[in-house]
Short mmCIF file of C-alpha atoms in Angstrom, two decimals:
data_model
loop_
_atom_site.label_atom_id
_atom_site.label_comp_id
_atom_site.label_asym_id
_atom_site.label_seq_id
_atom_site.Cartn_x
_atom_site.Cartn_y
_atom_site.Cartn_z
CA MET A 1 36.93 -24.35 177.71
CA ASN A 2 39.52 -23.24 175.16
CA LEU A 3 39.51 -23.85 171.40
CA LYS A 4 41.64 -27.02 171.61
CA GLN A 5 39.29 -28.55 174.16
CA ILE A 6 36.25 -27.64 172.06
CA ILE A 7 37.76 -29.30 168.98
CA LYS A 8 38.71 -32.38 171.00
CA TYR A 9 35.20 -32.70 172.45
CA LEU A 10 33.63 -32.20 169.01
CA VAL A 11 35.82 -34.85 167.35
CA ILE A 12 35.29 -37.43 170.13
CA GLY A 13 31.57 -36.69 170.36
CA PHE A 14 31.13 -36.83 166.58
CA ALA A 15 33.10 -40.09 166.31
CA LEU A 16 31.03 -41.77 169.04
CA THR A 17 27.79 -40.50 167.51
CA VAL A 18 28.75 -41.75 164.03
CA CYS A 19 29.69 -45.15 165.42
CA GLY A 20 26.39 -45.38 167.28
CA VAL A 21 24.28 -44.33 164.29
CA THR A 22 26.26 -46.65 161.98
CA MET A 23 25.66 -49.68 164.22
CA ILE A 24 21.92 -48.99 164.38
CA GLU A 25 21.68 -48.38 160.64
CA THR A 26 23.69 -51.53 159.88
CA VAL A 27 21.39 -53.69 162.04
CA ILE A 28 18.28 -52.23 160.42
CA MET A 29 19.52 -52.63 156.84
CA ASN A 30 21.19 -56.04 157.26
CA HIS A 31 19.27 -57.67 160.14
CA GLU A 32 18.79 -60.91 158.20
CA GLU A 33 22.56 -61.42 158.15
CA PHE A 34 23.00 -61.12 161.94
CA GLU A 35 22.22 -63.54 164.72
CA LEU A 36 19.67 -62.63 167.39
CA ALA A 37 22.38 -61.89 169.98
CA ALA A 38 24.05 -59.40 167.65
CA ILE A 39 20.73 -57.78 166.75
CA ILE A 40 20.08 -57.22 170.50
CA SER A 41 23.61 -56.25 171.61
CA MET A 42 24.50 -53.87 168.77
CA PRO A 43 21.70 -51.35 169.54
CA ILE A 44 22.71 -51.49 173.23
CA PHE A 45 26.34 -50.66 172.38
CA ALA A 46 25.07 -48.07 169.89
CA LEU A 47 23.00 -46.44 172.65
CA ILE A 48 26.06 -46.32 174.93
CA MET A 49 28.09 -44.68 172.16
CA LEU A 50 25.33 -42.19 171.40
CA THR A 51 25.14 -41.32 175.09
CA GLY A 52 28.91 -40.78 175.14
CA GLY A 53 28.61 -38.68 171.99
CA VAL A 54 26.00 -36.45 173.64
CA ILE A 55 28.17 -36.12 176.77
CA PHE A 56 31.04 -34.77 174.66
CA LEU A 57 29.04 -32.85 172.04
CA PHE A 58 26.66 -30.99 174.37
CA PRO A 59 29.25 -28.87 176.30
CA ALA A 60 31.19 -28.21 173.07
CA ILE A 61 28.05 -27.01 171.28
CA GLN A 62 27.13 -24.88 174.32
CA GLU A 63 30.56 -23.23 174.21
CA ILE A 64 30.21 -22.57 170.48
CA ARG A 65 26.76 -21.03 170.98
CA LYS A 66 28.12 -18.90 173.81
CA TYR A 67 31.03 -17.76 171.61
CA PHE A 68 28.74 -16.61 168.79
CA ALA A 69 26.33 -15.01 171.28
CA ASP A 70 29.21 -13.06 172.79
CA LYS A 71 30.40 -12.12 169.33
CA ARG A 72 26.98 -10.72 168.48
CA ASP A 73 27.07 -8.55 171.58
CA SER A 74 28.51 -5.23 170.55
CA LEU A 75 31.00 -3.24 172.59
CA LYS A 76 28.19 -0.83 173.46
CA LYS A 77 26.23 -3.62 175.12
CA SER A 78 29.28 -4.71 177.07
CA LEU A 79 29.80 -1.14 178.23
CA ALA A 80 26.16 -0.81 179.21
CA GLU A 81 26.34 -3.97 181.34
CA LYS A 82 29.54 -3.34 183.28
CA GLU A 83 28.16 -3.56 186.80
CA ASP A 84 30.76 -6.19 187.67
CA GLU A 85 33.67 -3.80 187.06
CA ASN A 86 35.58 -3.10 190.26
CA THR A 87 35.05 0.40 191.61
CA ASP A 88 38.29 2.24 192.27
CA LEU A 89 39.79 5.66 191.64
CA PHE A 90 40.17 4.99 187.92
CA THR A 91 36.73 3.53 187.15
CA LYS A 92 35.21 6.37 189.18
CA PHE A 93 37.29 8.93 187.29
CA ARG A 94 36.26 7.53 183.89
CA ALA A 95 32.60 7.64 184.93
CA ASP A 96 32.88 11.22 186.20
CA TYR A 97 34.98 12.20 183.17
CA SER A 98 32.19 10.89 180.93
CA ALA A 99 29.60 12.85 182.92
CA PHE A 100 31.77 15.98 182.74
CA LEU A 101 31.77 15.93 178.91
CA LYS A 102 28.00 15.56 178.61
CA ALA A 103 25.96 18.55 177.48
CA ASP A 104 23.89 18.65 180.67
CA SER A 105 26.83 18.46 183.11
CA PRO A 106 26.95 21.28 185.69
CA ALA A 107 29.39 24.08 184.97
CA GLU A 108 30.28 24.41 188.65
CA ASN A 109 31.55 21.73 191.04
CA PRO A 110 31.55 18.70 188.69
CA LYS A 111 32.21 15.34 190.37
CA VAL A 112 35.39 14.79 188.37
CA GLN A 113 37.12 17.59 190.29
CA ASN A 114 37.24 15.25 193.30
CA GLU A 115 39.63 12.92 191.45
CA ILE A 116 41.82 15.31 189.46
CA THR A 117 44.13 18.27 189.97
CA GLN A 118 43.02 21.81 189.27
CA VAL A 119 45.45 22.19 186.36
CA PHE A 120 44.13 19.01 184.71
CA ARG A 121 40.56 20.17 185.26
CA ASN A 122 41.35 23.43 183.45
CA ILE A 123 42.56 21.46 180.43
CA LEU A 124 39.46 19.24 180.41
CA GLU A 125 37.30 22.34 180.66
CA LEU A 126 38.85 23.70 177.47
CA ARG A 127 37.61 20.63 175.63
CA ARG A 128 34.14 20.84 177.17
CA ASN A 129 33.87 24.53 176.30
CA ARG A 130 34.73 23.74 172.65
CA LEU A 131 32.01 21.10 172.45
CA ARG A 132 29.43 23.42 173.97
CA ARG A 133 30.35 26.30 171.69
CA MET A 134 29.83 24.03 168.66
CA ASN A 135 26.65 22.51 170.18
CA VAL A 136 28.20 19.04 169.96
CA GLU A 137 27.36 16.32 172.49
CA CYS A 138 29.97 13.74 173.52
CA SER A 139 29.25 10.30 174.94
CA PHE A 140 32.27 8.47 176.38
CA LYS A 141 31.92 4.90 177.66
CA SER A 142 34.70 2.61 178.81
CA ILE A 143 35.41 -0.67 180.57
CA ARG A 144 38.59 -2.24 181.86
CA LYS A 145 39.57 -5.45 180.11
CA LYS A 146 39.84 -8.36 182.51
CA GLN A 147 42.41 -10.18 180.42
CA GLY A 148 44.73 -8.20 178.20
CA ALA A 149 48.32 -7.50 177.31
CA ILE A 150 48.96 -6.10 180.79
CA ALA A 151 47.63 -6.80 184.28
CA PRO A 152 44.23 -5.25 185.01
CA LEU A 153 46.11 -2.46 186.78
CA SER A 154 49.85 -2.04 186.32
CA VAL A 155 51.39 0.42 188.80
CA GLU A 156 54.87 1.87 189.10
CA ASN A 157 55.53 4.03 192.14
CA TYR A 158 58.27 6.57 192.79
CA SER A 159 58.81 9.93 194.46
CA ASP A 160 60.01 13.09 192.75
CA GLY A 161 61.15 14.51 196.08
CA LYS A 162 57.93 16.38 196.84
CA TYR A 163 55.14 14.10 195.62
CA SER A 164 54.52 10.37 195.78
CA ILE A 165 53.71 9.43 192.19
CA ASP A 166 51.95 6.36 190.77
CA GLU A 167 52.18 5.71 187.05
CA VAL A 168 49.19 3.50 186.32
CA LYS A 169 48.29 1.59 183.15
CA GLU A 170 45.14 -0.35 182.35
CA GLU A 171 44.00 -1.86 179.08
CA ILE A 172 40.50 -0.63 178.31
CA ALA A 173 37.86 -0.76 175.62
CA ALA A 174 36.13 2.55 175.03
CA THR A 175 33.72 4.24 172.66
CA THR A 176 33.51 7.97 172.02
CA GLU A 177 30.46 9.19 170.11
CA TYR A 178 29.68 12.71 168.95
CA SER A 179 26.27 14.01 167.94
CA ARG A 180 24.63 17.33 167.16
CA ASN A 181 20.91 17.98 167.60
CA GLY A 182 20.42 14.24 168.10
CA LYS A 183 22.20 13.35 164.83
CA HIS A 184 25.29 11.15 164.97
CA ILE A 185 28.31 12.86 163.39
CA TYR A 186 31.35 10.79 164.44
CA SER A 187 32.40 7.86 166.63
CA ARG A 188 35.50 5.91 167.41
CA ILE A 189 36.41 2.73 169.28
CA ASP A 190 39.60 2.53 171.33
CA ASN A 191 41.27 -0.70 172.40
CA ASP A 192 44.33 0.84 173.94
CA ILE A 193 46.17 1.34 177.18
CA ALA A 194 44.95 4.09 179.47
CA HIS A 195 47.80 5.95 181.17
CA TYR A 196 47.29 7.85 184.43
CA THR A 197 49.62 9.78 186.69
CA VAL A 198 48.42 9.87 190.30
CA THR A 199 50.03 12.15 192.85
CA SER A 200 49.71 12.54 196.59
CA ALA A 201 51.68 14.23 199.33
CA LYS A 202 54.83 12.39 200.34
CA TYR A 203 54.91 11.27 203.98
CA THR A 204 58.32 11.06 205.66
CA SER A 205 56.68 9.62 208.78
CA ALA A 206 53.19 8.94 210.11
CA LYS A 207 52.77 12.63 210.95
CA LYS A 208 55.11 14.56 208.66
CA ILE A 209 54.49 15.45 205.01
CA ILE A 210 56.79 17.03 202.44
CA CYS A 211 55.54 20.45 201.33
CA PRO A 212 54.73 19.98 197.61
CA ASN A 213 55.93 23.53 196.93
CA CYS A 214 59.26 23.91 198.74
CA GLY A 215 59.97 20.38 199.95
CA SER A 216 60.26 21.03 203.69
CA PRO A 217 58.80 18.36 206.03
CA GLN A 218 55.91 19.53 208.25
CA THR A 219 52.72 18.24 209.80
CA LYS A 220 49.47 18.26 207.85
CA GLU A 221 48.07 20.87 210.24
CA GLN A 222 51.02 23.18 209.55
CA LEU A 223 50.52 22.88 205.79
CA LEU A 224 46.80 23.58 206.02
CA ASP A 225 47.54 26.79 207.91
CA GLY A 226 50.25 27.64 205.42
CA CYS A 227 53.75 26.22 204.95
CA ASP A 228 56.06 27.72 207.60
CA PHE A 229 58.83 28.11 205.03
CA CYS A 230 57.22 29.19 201.74
CA GLY A 231 53.80 30.37 202.99
CA THR A 232 51.78 28.28 200.51
CA LYS A 233 48.37 27.23 201.83
CA PHE A 234 46.85 23.85 201.04
CA MET A 235 43.49 22.16 201.35
CA ILE A 236 43.06 18.53 202.38
CA GLU A 237 42.20 17.74 198.74
CA ASP A 238 45.60 19.04 197.62
CA LEU A 239 47.36 16.40 199.72
CA LYS A 240 45.26 13.34 198.73
CA GLU A 241 45.51 11.09 195.67
CA LYS A 242 44.80 13.14 192.54
CA ILE A 243 44.96 12.22 188.86
CA THR A 244 47.12 14.75 187.02
CA ASP A 245 46.61 13.37 183.52
CA PHE A 246 44.75 10.73 181.52
CA ALA A 247 45.75 9.51 178.09
CA LEU A 248 44.81 6.68 175.73
CA ARG A 249 47.91 5.56 173.86
CA SER A 250 48.69 2.33 172.05
CA ASP A 251 52.28 1.29 172.74
CA TYR A 252 54.70 -1.42 171.69
CA GLU A 253 53.73 -3.69 174.58
CA LEU A 254 50.09 -3.76 173.50
CA GLN A 255 50.74 -3.96 169.77
CA TYR A 256 53.23 -6.82 170.15
CA GLU A 257 50.76 -8.80 172.26
CA ARG A 258 48.15 -8.32 169.52
CA TYR A 259 50.69 -9.44 166.95
CA LYS A 260 51.31 -12.67 168.87
CA ARG A 261 47.59 -13.22 169.34
CA ALA A 262 47.07 -12.88 165.59
CA ARG A 263 49.11 -16.00 164.79
CA LYS A 264 47.48 -17.94 167.60
CA LYS A 265 44.05 -16.80 166.45
CA PHE A 266 44.43 -17.54 162.74
CA THR A 267 46.22 -20.94 162.95
CA PRO A 268 43.27 -22.98 164.31
CA TYR A 269 40.94 -21.36 161.77
CA VAL A 270 43.27 -22.44 158.97
CA ALA A 271 43.30 -25.99 160.37
CA LEU A 272 39.51 -26.12 160.71
CA GLY A 273 39.07 -24.56 157.28
CA THR A 274 41.27 -27.20 155.65
CA GLU A 275 39.42 -30.01 157.39
CA ALA A 276 36.08 -28.49 156.34
CA VAL A 277 37.12 -28.20 152.69
CA VAL A 278 38.22 -31.87 152.53
CA CYS A 279 35.02 -33.03 154.24
CA VAL A 280 32.79 -30.94 151.95
CA PHE A 281 34.47 -32.40 148.87
CA TYR A 282 33.93 -35.89 150.26
CA ILE A 283 30.24 -35.25 150.97
CA LEU A 284 29.77 -33.89 147.43
CA TYR A 285 31.53 -36.97 146.06
CA VAL A 286 29.20 -39.29 148.04
CA ILE A 287 26.08 -37.40 146.95
CA PHE A 288 26.98 -37.53 143.25
CA ASN A 289 28.09 -41.17 143.40
CA PHE A 290 25.69 -42.49 146.04
CA SER A 291 24.21 -45.38 144.03
CA GLU A 292 27.57 -46.82 142.92
CA ILE A 293 29.11 -46.56 146.40
CA GLN A 294 26.08 -48.18 148.05
CA GLN A 295 26.06 -51.08 145.59
CA GLU A 296 29.76 -51.76 146.17
CA SER A 297 29.77 -51.34 149.97
CA GLY A 298 26.21 -52.19 150.96
CA ALA A 299 26.43 -49.42 153.61
CA GLY A 300 23.58 -47.09 154.53
CA PHE A 301 23.50 -43.35 153.90
CA PHE A 302 24.49 -42.28 157.46
CA THR A 303 27.23 -44.89 157.56
CA MET A 304 28.74 -43.58 154.34
CA ILE A 305 28.44 -39.92 155.31
CA GLY A 306 29.49 -40.24 158.99
CA GLY A 307 32.20 -42.84 158.50
CA GLY A 308 33.42 -41.08 155.39
CA ILE A 309 33.73 -37.73 157.20
CA LEU A 310 35.78 -39.34 159.98
CA THR A 311 38.01 -40.95 157.37
CA ALA A 312 38.28 -37.65 155.50
CA MET A 313 39.21 -35.81 158.71
CA VAL A 314 42.06 -38.23 159.37
CA ALA A 315 43.15 -38.13 155.73
CA ALA A 316 43.14 -34.31 155.83
CA ILE A 317 45.67 -34.05 158.68
CA PRO A 318 48.73 -33.89 156.36
CA PHE A 319 46.95 -31.20 154.32
CA VAL A 320 46.30 -29.25 157.54
CA PHE A 321 50.03 -29.04 158.35
CA ILE A 322 50.78 -28.05 154.76
CA ALA A 323 48.08 -25.34 154.84
CA ILE A 324 49.32 -23.94 158.19
CA GLY A 325 52.91 -23.81 156.92
CA PHE A 326 51.85 -22.14 153.68
CA PHE A 327 49.67 -19.63 155.55
CA ASN A 328 52.36 -18.64 158.05
CA THR A 329 55.03 -18.41 155.35
CA PHE A 330 53.17 -16.58 152.59
CA ILE A 331 49.69 -15.38 153.59
CA PHE A 332 50.16 -14.12 157.16
CA PRO A 333 53.04 -11.74 156.31
CA VAL A 334 50.78 -10.14 153.67
CA ILE A 335 48.08 -9.66 156.30
CA GLN A 336 50.64 -8.04 158.59
CA ILE A 337 51.96 -5.76 155.86
CA THR A 338 48.46 -4.48 155.12
CA ALA A 339 48.15 -3.57 158.83
CA SER A 340 44.49 -4.31 159.33
CA LEU A 341 42.36 -2.36 161.78
CA THR A 342 42.99 -4.90 164.52
CA TYR A 343 46.60 -5.99 164.17
CA ALA A 344 49.73 -3.93 163.66
CA SER A 345 52.06 -4.78 160.80
CA LYS A 346 55.56 -6.10 161.50
CA LYS A 347 56.99 -2.90 160.05
CA ILE A 348 55.05 -0.78 162.56
CA LEU A 349 56.06 -3.12 165.38
CA ASP A 350 59.72 -2.81 164.46
CA LYS A 351 59.36 0.97 164.35
CA GLN A 352 57.70 1.04 167.77
CA LYS A 353 60.29 -1.36 169.18
CA ASN A 354 63.11 0.91 168.00
CA ALA A 355 61.27 3.92 169.45
CA GLU A 356 60.92 2.05 172.76
CA ARG A 357 64.67 1.40 172.84
CA ASN A 358 65.37 5.03 171.99
CA ASN A 359 62.97 6.12 174.74
CA GLN A 360 64.85 4.09 177.33
CA ARG A 361 68.18 5.47 176.12
CA ILE A 362 67.00 9.09 176.30
CA GLN A 363 65.30 8.55 179.67
CA LYS A 364 68.61 7.28 181.03
CA THR A 365 70.34 10.38 179.64
CA VAL A 366 67.77 12.73 181.20
CA ARG A 367 67.93 10.99 184.57
CA ALA A 368 71.66 11.71 184.76
CA ILE A 369 70.58 15.37 185.09
CA ASP A 370 67.04 15.04 186.47
CA PRO A 371 66.94 11.84 188.57
CA TYR A 372 63.14 11.97 188.94
CA PHE A 373 62.37 12.24 185.22
CA SER A 374 59.67 9.84 183.97
CA LEU A 375 59.07 9.44 180.26
CA ALA A 376 55.50 8.14 180.79
CA SER A 377 54.56 11.20 182.86
CA PHE A 378 56.32 13.48 180.40
CA TYR A 379 54.37 12.07 177.44
CA SER A 380 51.07 12.47 179.30
CA ASN A 381 52.10 16.06 180.06
CA VAL A 382 52.80 16.63 176.35
CA GLN A 383 49.38 15.24 175.43
CA ASN A 384 47.70 17.61 177.87
CA LYS A 385 49.59 20.57 176.39
CA LEU A 386 48.51 19.52 172.89
CA ALA A 387 44.90 19.43 174.08
CA SER A 388 45.26 22.92 175.56
CA VAL A 389 46.39 24.21 172.15
CA CYS A 390 43.82 22.38 170.04
CA PHE A 391 40.81 23.25 172.23
CA ALA A 392 41.74 26.83 173.19
CA GLU A 393 39.27 29.57 172.25
CA THR A 394 41.17 32.72 173.26
CA SER A 395 44.73 34.00 173.00
CA GLY A 396 45.10 33.70 176.76
CA GLU A 397 44.06 30.03 176.72
CA ILE A 398 46.24 29.00 173.79
CA ASN A 399 49.30 30.70 175.27
CA ALA A 400 48.72 29.47 178.83
CA PHE A 401 51.44 26.80 178.53
CA ALA A 402 53.71 28.56 176.03
CA THR A 403 56.51 31.12 176.08
CA THR A 404 55.94 31.84 172.39
CA ASP A 405 52.83 33.39 170.85
CA LEU A 406 50.59 30.60 169.48
CA THR A 407 47.60 32.84 168.72
CA TYR A 408 47.96 32.15 164.98
CA LEU A 409 46.99 28.51 165.65
CA LYS A 410 43.47 29.37 166.84
CA ASP A 411 42.04 29.36 163.31
CA ARG A 412 43.88 26.13 162.48
CA TYR A 413 42.20 24.26 165.33
CA LYS A 414 38.94 26.17 165.78
CA ASP A 415 36.78 23.27 164.45
CA VAL A 416 38.53 20.42 166.32
CA ILE A 417 36.19 18.29 168.45
CA ASP A 418 38.42 15.28 169.06
CA LEU A 419 42.16 14.76 169.50
CA GLN A 420 43.81 11.35 169.44
CA THR A 421 47.54 10.89 170.03
CA GLU A 422 48.94 8.15 167.83
CA HIS A 423 52.56 8.33 168.95
CA ILE A 424 54.93 10.65 170.86
CA SER A 425 58.69 10.58 170.46
CA LEU A 426 61.33 12.43 172.52
CA LYS A 427 64.01 13.24 169.94
CA ASN A 428 66.67 14.84 172.13
CA TYR A 429 67.29 16.46 175.50
CA SER A 430 69.82 19.02 176.71
CA VAL A 431 70.44 21.62 179.40
CA GLU A 432 71.44 25.09 178.21
CA GLY A 433 71.23 28.57 179.71
CA GLY A 434 69.54 27.42 182.90
CA LEU A 435 66.83 25.53 180.98
CA GLN A 436 66.06 21.89 180.34
CA LYS A 437 65.21 21.51 176.64
CA ALA A 438 63.28 18.60 175.15
CA ARG A 439 62.58 18.24 171.42
CA VAL A 440 59.40 16.23 170.84
CA ASP A 441 57.52 14.93 167.80
CA ALA A 442 53.85 14.03 168.23
CA TYR A 443 51.75 12.21 165.64
CA ILE A 444 48.12 13.09 166.21
CA LYS A 445 44.71 12.47 164.63
CA LEU A 446 42.32 15.42 164.64
CA VAL A 447 38.57 15.25 164.06
CA LYS A 448 37.17 18.52 162.72
CA TYR A 449 33.50 19.42 162.39
CA ASP A 450 32.48 22.18 159.98
CA GLY A 451 28.78 22.16 160.90
CA ALA A 452 27.85 19.66 158.20
CA LYS A 453 30.30 16.76 158.42
CA CYS A 454 33.38 15.52 160.25
CA THR A 455 36.77 15.13 158.62
CA VAL A 456 39.75 13.25 160.06
CA LYS A 457 43.21 14.71 159.56
CA ASP A 458 46.61 13.28 160.51
CA GLU A 459 49.14 15.82 161.71
CA THR A 460 52.77 15.74 162.81
CA VAL A 461 53.68 18.33 165.43
CA SER A 462 57.29 19.16 166.28
CA MET A 463 57.70 21.01 169.59
CA LEU A 464 60.47 22.31 171.79
CA PHE A 465 59.60 22.10 175.50
CA THR A 466 61.61 23.95 178.13
CA LYS A 467 61.67 23.93 181.93
CA SER A 468 63.96 25.48 184.50
CA SER A 469 67.04 23.38 185.15
CA GLU A 470 66.38 23.93 188.87
CA CYS A 471 62.94 22.28 188.66
CA LYS A 472 63.38 18.56 189.35
CA THR A 473 59.77 17.71 190.21
CA GLN A 474 57.46 16.03 187.71
CA VAL A 475 54.18 17.45 189.04
CA VAL A 476 53.00 21.05 189.15
CA CYS A 477 52.05 22.30 192.62
CA ALA A 478 48.69 23.93 191.86
CA PRO A 479 48.34 25.91 195.14
CA ALA A 480 51.68 27.62 194.46
CA LEU A 481 51.04 28.06 190.74
CA LEU A 482 47.45 29.26 190.75
CA LYS A 483 47.94 32.11 193.20
CA CYS A 484 49.29 35.46 192.04
CA ARG A 485 52.66 36.17 193.65
CA SER A 486 52.05 39.88 193.29
CA CYS A 487 48.54 40.55 194.65
CA GLY A 488 47.50 37.13 196.03
CA ALA A 489 44.45 36.72 193.77
CA SER A 490 43.37 33.26 192.56
CA LEU A 491 44.39 32.48 188.99
CA SER A 492 42.89 30.26 186.32
CA LEU A 493 44.76 28.94 183.33
CA LEU A 494 41.45 29.21 181.45
CA GLU A 495 42.07 32.95 181.55
CA GLY A 496 45.67 32.59 180.42
CA LYS A 497 48.76 32.95 182.59
CA LYS A 498 48.28 36.62 183.49
CA CYS A 499 46.55 37.87 186.62
CA LYS A 500 43.47 39.81 185.54
CA TYR A 501 43.79 42.11 188.56
CA CYS A 502 47.42 43.26 188.53
CA GLY A 503 48.72 41.91 185.21
CA ASN A 504 51.45 39.80 186.83
CA GLU A 505 52.38 36.78 184.70
CA ILE A 506 52.82 33.24 186.04
CA GLU A 507 56.40 32.08 185.64
CA LEU A 508 55.22 28.67 184.53
CA GLU A 509 58.64 27.63 183.22
CA LYS A 510 59.88 27.52 186.81
CA HIS A 511 57.30 24.84 187.65
CA ASP A 512 56.43 22.91 184.50
CA TRP A 513 57.32 22.11 180.90
CA VAL A 514 56.17 24.87 178.51
CA ILE A 515 56.04 25.12 174.71
CA ARG A 516 58.81 27.28 173.29
CA GLU A 517 58.48 26.20 169.64
CA TYR A 518 55.51 24.66 167.78
CA LYS A 519 55.48 23.51 164.16
CA ALA A 520 52.58 21.54 162.66
CA GLN A 521 52.42 19.85 159.27
#
């Protein structure tokens, strides 16, 4: 039952109830003026009206009670009682991701590694290592919204030539809480869109798969034994669905839907508020002038109150339209300008809309050179690289995805426990000297903990990302990347991009976007 139906049921139920009570009260107070037939029939009709009133009022009151009960339930309770959420790759990942961040999670073989790529796991491990070094515990809880700005799961599928890629969006509600030694230090609530990039081997037929490293079609058995063309060896897990990144970002689509909901949400409250004010004034008038009104009309108390409220409600209708018009013309724009915690201001929406148009324009420009380029995947990639910088502990870790020395940033970010990306913007793109170059601005919110309290700081980061002009794939092939080309040893980006055995450096720029310039302010 929606709000309009509730109001309709309340009005009809109240009107029938008032009529029933009025008829009974009139018979009792003025029975000497009525004939016997009227004295008998009026209570019968009154009973019918009261029954009708109950039939309409009861479901409306039940809905109102349910609404306020739901409103009292906090997000935490909703998250704790989410057994009805469908289990799929994304709900499983969020559950395992939450377990991975907990203080008691195993250092080796965490469950989340079954859903994500090795490169993404390395980045998540940087964050977990930071929390453990600072003795900070993180509790992440989330639930998919059943009805939101987008479908429960919105999926766009394409191939970058070597991988089959799904760009997935879901609107979720999430809480992230931080504590130290059992004491709460910081928490945040997210009502945003979760972005995922999911990759899996591309099948050209029922039996043949594209090698994610060199692109040659072969059977799964051939790839497991080592690609016949490039020699790269794969495990079954490397060829299945894997999440390469996860990001919570609020975008224009979500903010605009909230903006539209705001008007729809406030308008009925303005109407009900106006009706309530008129009715309250009438009731006060009756109370202060009860004797005079009763002498003139001869009506009983319930007749005056009930009938008067119905009359006042009808009389208030013109005032309702005036109030709604005044609110939408003068009050609501002020609410939007102040940009409350729940709804974005029109100014911010216009800014995001322009950014969305610019994004589409630049994506079209990039695709003229790199036909597989995806802005959504690129932004998630950028967010992962930001996390690798902000949560790095050593020079090797902070420079793992950079061609420039970022060691000086370690002290700047050494106390960061939480990173939230507010907005990412691709400013320009070009191809020069065998490199793709992308200039990016990221607006981030950092939570720093100094051992006593948390402080929140907004930061704008301008970065230049580069990638080989020959690299047209959107996803890094971990088996090819995380094996030393010189001595064959296994590599970990947690140890930087140099092989600890022979000193050979990963040529990451040939496979992925890397940071060439980084300026924070």
